[in-house]
Amino acid sequence: MSHYLVIHGPNLNLLGRREPEVYGRDTLEDINRRLLNWAEERGIELHTLQSNHEGEIIDAIQDAANWAAGIVINAGAFTHYSYAIRDAIAGVHLPTIEVHLSNIYAREEFRHHSTIAPVCRGQICGLGWLGYQLALEALHAETGRRALE
Ligand code: DQA
């Protein structure tokens, strides 16, 4: 069975209320429910985590090395300056896809740089919640098929 971890970083617990003109009106629960349904229909085991704490995110990435086939991460603002999260991703050697709800390249300059992009398989941004599902599909196409071989 394929196991994946979805990490939602800081302030994403506020989705629905937080700058809805940028992030939409879906809550994090709405998004997680859709992803969990998607996974269940395919016999995929999915764990979701939201944390406002850098160390907790690092612990989750390290722990995923023991059970997950891949990671989808929206590191929120940590994306733009956390070398520690970048090192954790590089250290576990799990295929990891970076997701952002908004198009970070169409926003403020400080959001244009991602410390984690170079150590991720790929990046999806600007497609809202669907970005998470597309990232899971990509991971599953890659690692799920390999698991069946
Ligand atoms: C975000 C973009 C980041 O710049 C911001 O700090 C977030 C959310 C997104 O999903 O669009 O918290 O990662």
PDB file of C-alpha atoms and ligand atoms in Angstrom:
ATOM      1  CA  MET A   1       0.000   0.000   0.000  1.00  0.00           C
ATOM      2  CA  SER A   2       1.176   3.511  -0.786  1.00  0.00           C
ATOM      3  CA  HIS A   3       1.568   5.859   2.150  1.00  0.00           C
ATOM      4  CA  TYR A   4       1.993   9.601   1.778  1.00  0.00           C
ATOM      5  CA  LEU A   5       2.295  12.562   4.114  1.00  0.00           C
ATOM      6  CA  VAL A   6       0.732  15.965   3.428  1.00  0.00           C
ATOM      7  CA  ILE A   7       2.198  18.804   5.500  1.00  0.00           C
ATOM      8  CA  HIS A   8       0.468  22.151   5.884  1.00  0.00           C
ATOM      9  CA  GLY A   9       2.740  24.786   7.387  1.00  0.00           C
ATOM     10  CA  PRO A  10       2.169  27.936   9.443  1.00  0.00           C
ATOM     11  CA  ASN A  11      -1.095  29.870   9.298  1.00  0.00           C
ATOM     12  CA  LEU A  12      -2.759  27.351   6.997  1.00  0.00           C
ATOM     13  CA  ASN A  13      -5.007  26.411   9.931  1.00  0.00           C
ATOM     14  CA  LEU A  14      -6.623  29.810   9.298  1.00  0.00           C
ATOM     15  CA  LEU A  15      -7.745  28.942   5.754  1.00  0.00           C
ATOM     16  CA  GLY A  16     -11.291  30.080   5.040  1.00  0.00           C
ATOM     17  CA  ARG A  17     -10.845  33.162   7.227  1.00  0.00           C
ATOM     18  CA  ARG A  18      -7.341  34.201   6.182  1.00  0.00           C
ATOM     19  CA  GLU A  19      -7.157  36.587   3.197  1.00  0.00           C
ATOM     20  CA  PRO A  20      -9.936  34.737   1.297  1.00  0.00           C
ATOM     21  CA  GLU A  21      -9.272  36.878  -1.791  1.00  0.00           C
ATOM     22  CA  VAL A  22      -5.829  35.197  -1.967  1.00  0.00           C
ATOM     23  CA  TYR A  23      -6.436  31.751  -0.488  1.00  0.00           C
ATOM     24  CA  GLY A  24     -10.129  31.123  -1.147  1.00  0.00           C
ATOM     25  CA  ARG A  25     -12.923  30.187   1.239  1.00  0.00           C
ATOM     26  CA  ASP A  26     -12.197  26.487   1.727  1.00  0.00           C
ATOM     27  CA  THR A  27     -11.101  25.584   5.231  1.00  0.00           C
ATOM     28  CA  LEU A  28      -8.194  23.251   5.869  1.00  0.00           C
ATOM     29  CA  GLU A  29     -10.723  20.622   6.961  1.00  0.00           C
ATOM     30  CA  ASP A  30     -12.499  20.950   3.575  1.00  0.00           C
ATOM     31  CA  ILE A  31      -9.226  20.427   1.731  1.00  0.00           C
ATOM     32  CA  ASN A  32      -8.075  17.523   3.892  1.00  0.00           C
ATOM     33  CA  ARG A  33     -11.459  15.828   3.523  1.00  0.00           C
ATOM     34  CA  ARG A  34     -11.207  15.973  -0.280  1.00  0.00           C
ATOM     35  CA  LEU A  35      -7.674  14.611  -0.218  1.00  0.00           C
ATOM     36  CA  LEU A  36      -8.564  11.818   2.202  1.00  0.00           C
ATOM     37  CA  ASN A  37     -11.557  10.839   0.017  1.00  0.00           C
ATOM     38  CA  TRP A  38      -9.334  10.854  -3.060  1.00  0.00           C
ATOM     39  CA  ALA A  39      -6.837   8.615  -1.274  1.00  0.00           C
ATOM     40  CA  GLU A  40      -9.424   6.236   0.133  1.00  0.00           C
ATOM     41  CA  GLU A  41     -10.948   5.667  -3.321  1.00  0.00           C
ATOM     42  CA  ARG A  42      -7.523   4.495  -4.484  1.00  0.00           C
ATOM     43  CA  GLY A  43      -6.527   2.441  -1.472  1.00  0.00           C
ATOM     44  CA  ILE A  44      -3.875   4.994  -0.568  1.00  0.00           C
ATOM     45  CA  GLU A  45      -2.968   5.714   3.052  1.00  0.00           C
ATOM     46  CA  LEU A  46      -2.728   9.445   3.664  1.00  0.00           C
ATOM     47  CA  HIS A  47      -1.636  11.317   6.764  1.00  0.00           C
ATOM     48  CA  THR A  48      -2.135  15.056   7.048  1.00  0.00           C
ATOM     49  CA  LEU A  49      -0.413  17.392   9.472  1.00  0.00           C
ATOM     50  CA  GLN A  50      -0.738  21.126  10.074  1.00  0.00           C
ATOM     51  CA  SER A  51       1.852  22.837  12.203  1.00  0.00           C
ATOM     52  CA  ASN A  52       2.841  26.400  12.970  1.00  0.00           C
ATOM     53  CA  HIS A  53       6.199  25.171  14.312  1.00  0.00           C
ATOM     54  CA  GLU A  54       9.305  24.649  12.221  1.00  0.00           C
ATOM     55  CA  GLY A  55      10.729  21.936  14.500  1.00  0.00           C
ATOM     56  CA  GLU A  56       7.498  19.952  14.421  1.00  0.00           C
ATOM     57  CA  ILE A  57       7.545  20.019  10.617  1.00  0.00           C
ATOM     58  CA  ILE A  58      11.163  18.842  10.619  1.00  0.00           C
ATOM     59  CA  ASP A  59      10.315  16.008  13.039  1.00  0.00           C
ATOM     60  CA  ALA A  60       7.425  14.945  10.762  1.00  0.00           C
ATOM     61  CA  ILE A  61       9.669  14.915   7.671  1.00  0.00           C
ATOM     62  CA  GLN A  62      12.290  12.843   9.480  1.00  0.00           C
ATOM     63  CA  ASP A  63       9.665  10.437  10.810  1.00  0.00           C
ATOM     64  CA  ALA A  64       8.120  10.046   7.340  1.00  0.00           C
ATOM     65  CA  ALA A  65      11.328   8.328   6.259  1.00  0.00           C
ATOM     66  CA  ASN A  66      10.154   5.371   8.413  1.00  0.00           C
ATOM     67  CA  TRP A  67       6.781   4.902   6.744  1.00  0.00           C
ATOM     68  CA  ALA A  68       5.982   7.188   3.792  1.00  0.00           C
ATOM     69  CA  ALA A  69       6.649   6.784   0.074  1.00  0.00           C
ATOM     70  CA  GLY A  70       6.543  10.537  -0.495  1.00  0.00           C
ATOM     71  CA  ILE A  71       5.659  13.934   0.921  1.00  0.00           C
ATOM     72  CA  VAL A  72       3.530  16.844  -0.265  1.00  0.00           C
ATOM     73  CA  ILE A  73       4.413  20.047   1.565  1.00  0.00           C
ATOM     74  CA  ASN A  74       3.046  23.554   1.705  1.00  0.00           C
ATOM     75  CA  ALA A  75       5.597  25.078   4.043  1.00  0.00           C
ATOM     76  CA  GLY A  76       3.794  28.439   4.111  1.00  0.00           C
ATOM     77  CA  ALA A  77       6.148  31.335   4.854  1.00  0.00           C
ATOM     78  CA  PHE A  78       8.875  28.869   5.980  1.00  0.00           C
ATOM     79  CA  THR A  79       9.251  28.186   2.249  1.00  0.00           C
ATOM     80  CA  HIS A  80      11.005  31.478   1.826  1.00  0.00           C
ATOM     81  CA  TYR A  81      13.653  31.233   4.549  1.00  0.00           C
ATOM     82  CA  SER A  82      13.861  27.846   6.262  1.00  0.00           C
ATOM     83  CA  TYR A  83      17.169  26.159   5.510  1.00  0.00           C
ATOM     84  CA  ALA A  84      16.343  23.655   8.255  1.00  0.00           C
ATOM     85  CA  ILE A  85      13.238  22.371   6.430  1.00  0.00           C
ATOM     86  CA  ARG A  86      15.221  22.269   3.196  1.00  0.00           C
ATOM     87  CA  ASP A  87      17.937  20.174   4.911  1.00  0.00           C
ATOM     88  CA  ALA A  88      15.322  17.812   6.383  1.00  0.00           C
ATOM     89  CA  ILE A  89      13.817  17.196   2.925  1.00  0.00           C
ATOM     90  CA  ALA A  90      17.263  16.671   1.417  1.00  0.00           C
ATOM     91  CA  GLY A  91      18.183  14.345   4.296  1.00  0.00           C
ATOM     92  CA  VAL A  92      15.328  11.858   4.027  1.00  0.00           C
ATOM     93  CA  HIS A  93      15.555  11.153   0.293  1.00  0.00           C
ATOM     94  CA  LEU A  94      11.779  10.876  -0.092  1.00  0.00           C
ATOM     95  CA  PRO A  95      10.231  12.298  -3.262  1.00  0.00           C
ATOM     96  CA  THR A  96       8.722  15.567  -2.086  1.00  0.00           C
ATOM     97  CA  ILE A  97       6.465  17.954  -3.969  1.00  0.00           C
ATOM     98  CA  GLU A  98       6.134  21.599  -2.956  1.00  0.00           C
ATOM     99  CA  VAL A  99       2.640  23.073  -3.160  1.00  0.00           C
ATOM    100  CA  HIS A 100       1.317  26.611  -2.753  1.00  0.00           C
ATOM    101  CA  LEU A 101      -2.311  27.618  -3.006  1.00  0.00           C
ATOM    102  CA  SER A 102      -1.441  31.006  -4.470  1.00  0.00           C
ATOM    103  CA  ASN A 103       0.899  31.851  -7.332  1.00  0.00           C
ATOM    104  CA  ILE A 104       3.911  32.914  -5.277  1.00  0.00           C
ATOM    105  CA  TYR A 105       5.572  34.426  -8.389  1.00  0.00           C
ATOM    106  CA  ALA A 106       2.687  36.856  -8.919  1.00  0.00           C
ATOM    107  CA  ARG A 107       2.954  38.187  -5.359  1.00  0.00           C
ATOM    108  CA  GLU A 108       5.487  40.112  -3.238  1.00  0.00           C
ATOM    109  CA  GLU A 109       9.162  39.760  -4.137  1.00  0.00           C
ATOM    110  CA  PHE A 110      10.032  37.880  -0.918  1.00  0.00           C
ATOM    111  CA  ARG A 111       7.677  35.066  -1.954  1.00  0.00           C
ATOM    112  CA  HIS A 112       9.477  34.484  -5.264  1.00  0.00           C
ATOM    113  CA  HIS A 113      12.290  32.540  -3.625  1.00  0.00           C
ATOM    114  CA  SER A 114      11.846  29.032  -2.244  1.00  0.00           C
ATOM    115  CA  THR A 115      14.620  27.459  -0.153  1.00  0.00           C
ATOM    116  CA  ILE A 116      13.025  24.036  -0.615  1.00  0.00           C
ATOM    117  CA  ALA A 117      12.438  24.068  -4.399  1.00  0.00           C
ATOM    118  CA  PRO A 118      15.933  22.744  -5.261  1.00  0.00           C
ATOM    119  CA  VAL A 119      15.451  19.654  -3.062  1.00  0.00           C
ATOM    120  CA  CYS A 120      11.885  18.904  -4.210  1.00  0.00           C
ATOM    121  CA  ARG A 121      10.832  16.736  -7.163  1.00  0.00           C
ATOM    122  CA  GLY A 122       8.675  19.584  -8.391  1.00  0.00           C
ATOM    123  CA  GLN A 123       6.527  22.516  -7.446  1.00  0.00           C
ATOM    124  CA  ILE A 124       2.849  23.306  -8.029  1.00  0.00           C
ATOM    125  CA  CYS A 125       1.574  26.768  -7.218  1.00  0.00           C
ATOM    126  CA  GLY A 126      -1.383  28.956  -8.017  1.00  0.00           C
ATOM    127  CA  LEU A 127      -3.923  26.156  -8.507  1.00  0.00           C
ATOM    128  CA  GLY A 128      -5.553  26.371  -5.083  1.00  0.00           C
ATOM    129  CA  TRP A 129      -6.412  23.181  -3.189  1.00  0.00           C
ATOM    130  CA  LEU A 130      -6.255  21.145  -6.412  1.00  0.00           C
ATOM    131  CA  GLY A 131      -2.476  21.537  -6.308  1.00  0.00           C
ATOM    132  CA  TYR A 132      -2.337  19.094  -3.391  1.00  0.00           C
ATOM    133  CA  GLN A 133      -4.326  16.457  -5.269  1.00  0.00           C
ATOM    134  CA  LEU A 134      -2.240  16.891  -8.422  1.00  0.00           C
ATOM    135  CA  ALA A 135       0.914  16.540  -6.333  1.00  0.00           C
ATOM    136  CA  LEU A 136      -0.401  13.319  -4.795  1.00  0.00           C
ATOM    137  CA  GLU A 137      -1.295  12.013  -8.262  1.00  0.00           C
ATOM    138  CA  ALA A 138       2.241  12.736  -9.430  1.00  0.00           C
ATOM    139  CA  LEU A 139       3.770  11.024  -6.396  1.00  0.00           C
ATOM    140  CA  HIS A 140       1.486   8.053  -6.805  1.00  0.00           C
ATOM    141  CA  ALA A 141       2.238   7.767 -10.535  1.00  0.00           C
ATOM    142  CA  GLU A 142       5.900   7.669  -9.654  1.00  0.00           C
ATOM    143  CA  THR A 143       6.161   5.730  -6.412  1.00  0.00           C
ATOM    144  CA  GLY A 144       2.910   3.722  -6.582  1.00  0.00           C
ATOM    145  CA  ARG A 145       3.837   2.183  -9.886  1.00  0.00           C
ATOM    146  CA  ARG A 146       7.313   1.362  -8.609  1.00  0.00           C
ATOM    147  CA  ALA A 147       5.781  -0.331  -5.557  1.00  0.00           C
ATOM    148  CA  LEU A 148       3.783  -2.612  -7.869  1.00  0.00           C
ATOM    149  CA  GLU A 149       6.827  -3.684  -9.895  1.00  0.00           C
TER     150      GLU A 149
HETATM  151  C1  DQA B   1       1.545  29.956   0.658  1.00  0.00           C
HETATM  152  C2  DQA B   1       2.345  31.139   0.098  1.00  0.00           C
HETATM  153  C3  DQA B   1       3.312  31.674   1.137  1.00  0.00           C
HETATM  154  O1  DQA B   1       4.045  32.773   0.608  1.00  0.00           O
HETATM  155  C4  DQA B   1       2.552  32.143   2.360  1.00  0.00           C
HETATM  156  O2  DQA B   1       3.463  32.574   3.356  1.00  0.00           O
HETATM  157  C5  DQA B   1       1.630  31.100   2.890  1.00  0.00           C
HETATM  158  C6  DQA B   1       0.829  30.340   1.944  1.00  0.00           C
HETATM  159  C7  DQA B   1       0.464  29.469  -0.341  1.00  0.00           C
HETATM  160  O3  DQA B   1      -0.049  28.383  -0.124  1.00  0.00           O
HETATM  161  O4  DQA B   1       0.147  30.175  -1.299  1.00  0.00           O
HETATM  162  O5  DQA B   1       1.471  30.951   4.097  1.00  0.00           O
HETATM  163  O6  DQA B   1       2.421  28.893   0.903  1.00  0.00           O
END
